[in-house]
mmCIF file with all atom_site columns, C-alpha atoms in Angstrom:
data_model
loop_
_atom_site.group_PDB
_atom_site.id
_atom_site.type_symbol
_atom_site.label_atom_id
_atom_site.label_alt_id
_atom_site.label_comp_id
_atom_site.label_asym_id
_atom_site.label_entity_id
_atom_site.label_seq_id
_atom_site.pdbx_PDB_ins_code
_atom_site.Cartn_x
_atom_site.Cartn_y
_atom_site.Cartn_z
_atom_site.occupancy
_atom_site.B_iso_or_equiv
_atom_site.pdbx_formal_charge
_atom_site.auth_seq_id
_atom_site.auth_comp_id
_atom_site.auth_asym_id
_atom_site.auth_atom_id
_atom_site.pdbx_PDB_model_num
ATOM 1  C CA . UNK U 1 1  ? 79.757 -13.219 41.825 1.00 69.00 ? 27  UNK U CA 1
ATOM 2  C CA . UNK U 1 2  ? 81.317 -12.896 38.404 1.00 86.00 ? 28  UNK U CA 1
ATOM 3  C CA . UNK U 1 3  ? 80.272 -10.237 35.930 1.00 90.00 ? 29  UNK U CA 1
ATOM 4  C CA . UNK U 1 4  ? 79.111 -13.003 33.603 1.00 89.00 ? 30  UNK U CA 1
ATOM 5  C CA . UNK U 1 5  ? 76.880 -14.459 36.310 1.00 90.00 ? 31  UNK U CA 1
ATOM 6  C CA . UNK U 1 6  ? 75.312 -11.064 36.935 1.00 94.00 ? 32  UNK U CA 1
ATOM 7  C CA . UNK U 1 7  ? 74.752 -10.591 33.207 1.00 93.00 ? 33  UNK U CA 1
ATOM 8  C CA . UNK U 1 8  ? 72.985 -13.940 32.841 1.00 93.00 ? 34  UNK U CA 1
ATOM 9  C CA . UNK U 1 9  ? 70.972 -13.315 36.015 1.00 95.00 ? 35  UNK U CA 1
ATOM 10 C CA . UNK U 1 10 ? 69.912 -9.878  34.780 1.00 96.00 ? 36  UNK U CA 1
ATOM 11 C CA . UNK U 1 11 ? 68.883 -11.289 31.400 1.00 95.00 ? 37  UNK U CA 1
ATOM 12 C CA . UNK U 1 12 ? 66.835 -14.109 32.909 1.00 96.00 ? 38  UNK U CA 1
ATOM 13 C CA . UNK U 1 13 ? 65.254 -11.952 35.630 1.00 97.00 ? 39  UNK U CA 1
ATOM 14 C CA . UNK U 1 14 ? 64.218 -9.271  33.147 1.00 97.00 ? 40  UNK U CA 1
ATOM 15 C CA . UNK U 1 15 ? 62.500 -11.960 31.090 1.00 96.00 ? 41  UNK U CA 1
ATOM 16 C CA . UNK U 1 16 ? 60.789 -13.370 34.195 1.00 97.00 ? 42  UNK U CA 1
ATOM 17 C CA . UNK U 1 17 ? 59.525 -9.924  35.180 1.00 97.00 ? 43  UNK U CA 1
ATOM 18 C CA . UNK U 1 18 ? 58.273 -9.316  31.652 1.00 97.00 ? 44  UNK U CA 1
ATOM 19 C CA . UNK U 1 19 ? 56.356 -12.615 31.666 1.00 97.00 ? 45  UNK U CA 1
ATOM 20 C CA . UNK U 1 20 ? 54.870 -11.829 35.104 1.00 97.00 ? 46  UNK U CA 1
ATOM 21 C CA . UNK U 1 21 ? 53.790 -8.387  33.899 1.00 97.00 ? 47  UNK U CA 1
ATOM 22 C CA . UNK U 1 22 ? 52.134 -9.803  30.783 1.00 97.00 ? 48  UNK U CA 1
ATOM 23 C CA . UNK U 1 23 ? 50.352 -12.550 32.716 1.00 97.00 ? 49  UNK U CA 1
ATOM 24 C CA . UNK U 1 24 ? 49.145 -10.093 35.363 1.00 97.00 ? 50  UNK U CA 1
ATOM 25 C CA . UNK U 1 25 ? 47.934 -7.648  32.723 1.00 97.00 ? 51  UNK U CA 1
ATOM 26 C CA . UNK U 1 26 ? 45.962 -10.354 30.941 1.00 97.00 ? 52  UNK U CA 1
ATOM 27 C CA . UNK U 1 27 ? 44.575 -11.726 34.194 1.00 97.00 ? 53  UNK U CA 1
ATOM 28 C CA . UNK U 1 28 ? 43.627 -8.266  35.408 1.00 96.00 ? 54  UNK U CA 1
ATOM 29 C CA . UNK U 1 29 ? 41.879 -7.449  32.151 1.00 97.00 ? 55  UNK U CA 1
ATOM 30 C CA . UNK U 1 30 ? 39.944 -10.719 32.151 1.00 96.00 ? 56  UNK U CA 1
ATOM 31 C CA . UNK U 1 31 ? 38.957 -10.275 35.805 1.00 95.00 ? 57  UNK U CA 1
ATOM 32 C CA . UNK U 1 32 ? 37.869 -6.685  35.177 1.00 96.00 ? 58  UNK U CA 1
ATOM 33 C CA . UNK U 1 33 ? 35.726 -7.696  32.203 1.00 95.00 ? 59  UNK U CA 1
ATOM 34 C CA . UNK U 1 34 ? 34.178 -10.431 34.356 1.00 93.00 ? 60  UNK U CA 1
ATOM 35 C CA . UNK U 1 35 ? 33.373 -7.897  37.077 1.00 93.00 ? 61  UNK U CA 1
ATOM 36 C CA . UNK U 1 36 ? 31.677 -5.554  34.603 1.00 91.00 ? 62  UNK U CA 1
ATOM 37 C CA . UNK U 1 37 ? 28.625 -7.832  34.740 1.00 89.00 ? 63  UNK U CA 1
ATOM 38 C CA . UNK U 1 38 ? 28.159 -6.817  38.381 1.00 86.00 ? 64  UNK U CA 1
ATOM 39 C CA . UNK U 1 39 ? 28.513 -3.065  37.785 1.00 88.00 ? 65  UNK U CA 1
ATOM 40 C CA . UNK U 1 40 ? 25.237 -1.304  38.482 1.00 85.00 ? 66  UNK U CA 1
ATOM 41 C CA . UNK U 1 41 ? 23.888 -3.946  40.843 1.00 87.00 ? 67  UNK U CA 1
ATOM 42 C CA . UNK U 1 42 ? 23.406 -2.261  44.185 1.00 85.00 ? 68  UNK U CA 1
ATOM 43 C CA . UNK U 1 43 ? 26.267 0.090   45.050 1.00 86.00 ? 69  UNK U CA 1
ATOM 44 C CA . UNK U 1 44 ? 28.863 -1.778  42.967 1.00 88.00 ? 70  UNK U CA 1
ATOM 45 C CA . UNK U 1 45 ? 30.478 0.637   40.505 1.00 90.00 ? 71  UNK U CA 1
ATOM 46 C CA . UNK U 1 46 ? 33.432 0.677   38.171 1.00 93.00 ? 72  UNK U CA 1
ATOM 47 C CA . UNK U 1 47 ? 35.720 1.950   40.918 1.00 93.00 ? 73  UNK U CA 1
ATOM 48 C CA . UNK U 1 48 ? 34.708 -1.043  43.052 1.00 92.00 ? 74  UNK U CA 1
ATOM 49 C CA . UNK U 1 49 ? 35.426 -3.421  40.162 1.00 93.00 ? 75  UNK U CA 1
ATOM 50 C CA . UNK U 1 50 ? 38.822 -1.797  39.624 1.00 95.00 ? 76  UNK U CA 1
ATOM 51 C CA . UNK U 1 51 ? 39.681 -1.977  43.320 1.00 95.00 ? 77  UNK U CA 1
ATOM 52 C CA . UNK U 1 52 ? 38.640 -5.648  43.357 1.00 95.00 ? 78  UNK U CA 1
ATOM 53 C CA . UNK U 1 53 ? 40.971 -6.364  40.444 1.00 95.00 ? 79  UNK U CA 1
ATOM 54 C CA . UNK U 1 54 ? 43.854 -4.524  42.127 1.00 96.00 ? 80  UNK U CA 1
ATOM 55 C CA . UNK U 1 55 ? 43.315 -6.450  45.354 1.00 97.00 ? 81  UNK U CA 1
ATOM 56 C CA . UNK U 1 56 ? 43.291 -9.811  43.555 1.00 96.00 ? 82  UNK U CA 1
ATOM 57 C CA . UNK U 1 57 ? 46.479 -9.180  41.527 1.00 96.00 ? 83  UNK U CA 1
ATOM 58 C CA . UNK U 1 58 ? 49.006 -9.974  44.324 1.00 95.00 ? 84  UNK U CA 1
ATOM 59 C CA . UNK U 1 59 ? 47.442 -13.407 44.800 1.00 96.00 ? 85  UNK U CA 1
ATOM 60 C CA . UNK U 1 60 ? 47.542 -13.982 41.055 1.00 96.00 ? 86  UNK U CA 1
ATOM 61 C CA . UNK U 1 61 ? 51.210 -12.929 40.956 1.00 95.00 ? 87  UNK U CA 1
ATOM 62 C CA . UNK U 1 62 ? 51.958 -15.583 43.561 1.00 96.00 ? 88  UNK U CA 1
ATOM 63 C CA . UNK U 1 63 ? 50.060 -18.182 41.527 1.00 96.00 ? 89  UNK U CA 1
ATOM 64 C CA . UNK U 1 64 ? 51.751 -17.224 38.254 1.00 96.00 ? 90  UNK U CA 1
ATOM 65 C CA . UNK U 1 65 ? 55.313 -17.153 39.616 1.00 96.00 ? 91  UNK U CA 1
ATOM 66 C CA . UNK U 1 66 ? 56.276 -20.812 38.874 1.00 97.00 ? 92  UNK U CA 1
ATOM 67 C CA . UNK U 1 67 ? 55.025 -20.590 35.294 1.00 96.00 ? 93  UNK U CA 1
ATOM 68 C CA . UNK U 1 68 ? 56.578 -17.155 34.839 1.00 96.00 ? 94  UNK U CA 1
ATOM 69 C CA . UNK U 1 69 ? 59.925 -18.363 36.172 1.00 97.00 ? 95  UNK U CA 1
ATOM 70 C CA . UNK U 1 70 ? 59.927 -21.281 33.757 1.00 97.00 ? 96  UNK U CA 1
ATOM 71 C CA . UNK U 1 71 ? 58.888 -19.217 30.741 1.00 97.00 ? 97  UNK U CA 1
ATOM 72 C CA . UNK U 1 72 ? 61.153 -16.314 31.688 1.00 96.00 ? 98  UNK U CA 1
ATOM 73 C CA . UNK U 1 73 ? 64.177 -18.586 32.054 1.00 96.00 ? 99  UNK U CA 1
ATOM 74 C CA . UNK U 1 74 ? 63.333 -20.178 28.728 1.00 97.00 ? 100 UNK U CA 1
ATOM 75 C CA . UNK U 1 75 ? 62.994 -16.794 26.988 1.00 96.00 ? 101 UNK U CA 1
ATOM 76 C CA . UNK U 1 76 ? 66.089 -15.333 28.632 1.00 95.00 ? 102 UNK U CA 1
ATOM 77 C CA . UNK U 1 77 ? 68.340 -18.269 27.846 1.00 94.00 ? 103 UNK U CA 1
ATOM 78 C CA . UNK U 1 78 ? 66.969 -18.555 24.316 1.00 96.00 ? 104 UNK U CA 1
ATOM 79 C CA . UNK U 1 79 ? 67.750 -14.871 23.790 1.00 95.00 ? 105 UNK U CA 1
ATOM 80 C CA . UNK U 1 80 ? 71.323 -15.536 24.916 1.00 93.00 ? 106 UNK U CA 1
ATOM 81 C CA . UNK U 1 81 ? 71.522 -18.577 22.645 1.00 94.00 ? 107 UNK U CA 1
ATOM 82 C CA . UNK U 1 82 ? 70.093 -16.677 19.667 1.00 96.00 ? 108 UNK U CA 1
ATOM 83 C CA . UNK U 1 83 ? 72.924 -14.151 19.888 1.00 94.00 ? 109 UNK U CA 1
ATOM 84 C CA . UNK U 1 84 ? 75.494 -16.953 20.391 1.00 92.00 ? 110 UNK U CA 1
ATOM 85 C CA . UNK U 1 85 ? 76.427 -15.584 23.802 1.00 91.00 ? 111 UNK U CA 1
ATOM 86 C CA . UNK U 1 86 ? 76.283 -19.011 25.441 1.00 89.00 ? 112 UNK U CA 1
ATOM 87 C CA . UNK U 1 87 ? 78.717 -20.376 22.864 1.00 91.00 ? 113 UNK U CA 1
ATOM 88 C CA . UNK U 1 88 ? 81.104 -17.495 23.536 1.00 91.00 ? 114 UNK U CA 1
ATOM 89 C CA . UNK U 1 89 ? 80.939 -18.173 27.269 1.00 87.00 ? 115 UNK U CA 1
ATOM 90 C CA . UNK U 1 90 ? 81.757 -21.846 26.723 1.00 90.00 ? 116 UNK U CA 1
ATOM 91 C CA . UNK U 1 91 ? 84.631 -20.936 24.392 1.00 92.00 ? 117 UNK U CA 1
ATOM 92 C CA . UNK U 1 92 ? 85.979 -18.515 26.996 1.00 88.00 ? 118 UNK U CA 1
ATOM 93 C CA . UNK U 1 93 ? 86.130 -21.349 29.509 1.00 84.00 ? 119 UNK U CA 1
ATOM 94 C CA . UNK U 1 94 ? 83.306 -20.253 31.795 1.00 81.00 ? 120 UNK U CA 1
ATOM 95 C CA . UNK U 1 95 ? 81.910 -23.360 33.514 1.00 80.00 ? 121 UNK U CA 1
ATOM 96 C CA . UNK U 1 96 ? 78.181 -24.110 33.068 1.00 71.00 ? 122 UNK U CA 1
#
C-alpha cells in the first residue's frame, strides 16, 4: 500500500469515525431524554435509563454505519479537495 493510499484512507476513516461519533451522541441524547419520562415509575431510575442507552448504542452504530460511511467519505474527500490535495495527486501521476 502506497503512502498516498494510507493518507487518503486515514483522512476518510477519521471523517467516518467523527460522523459515527456525532450520530451516536445525538441518538444517545435523544434516547436518554425519551427514557426520562419513565424515571420514577417503579424501580426505574436514572442509572437504569443510562444503562439502557448504553446497551442500545451498539445496535444504533450498526444502523448508522452506511450513512456514516457515505457522509464521512464525502467530508473526507471534500476536505482533500478543498486543500487541492486531489489535484496535486493527479498532477503527480497517481492513478485514481
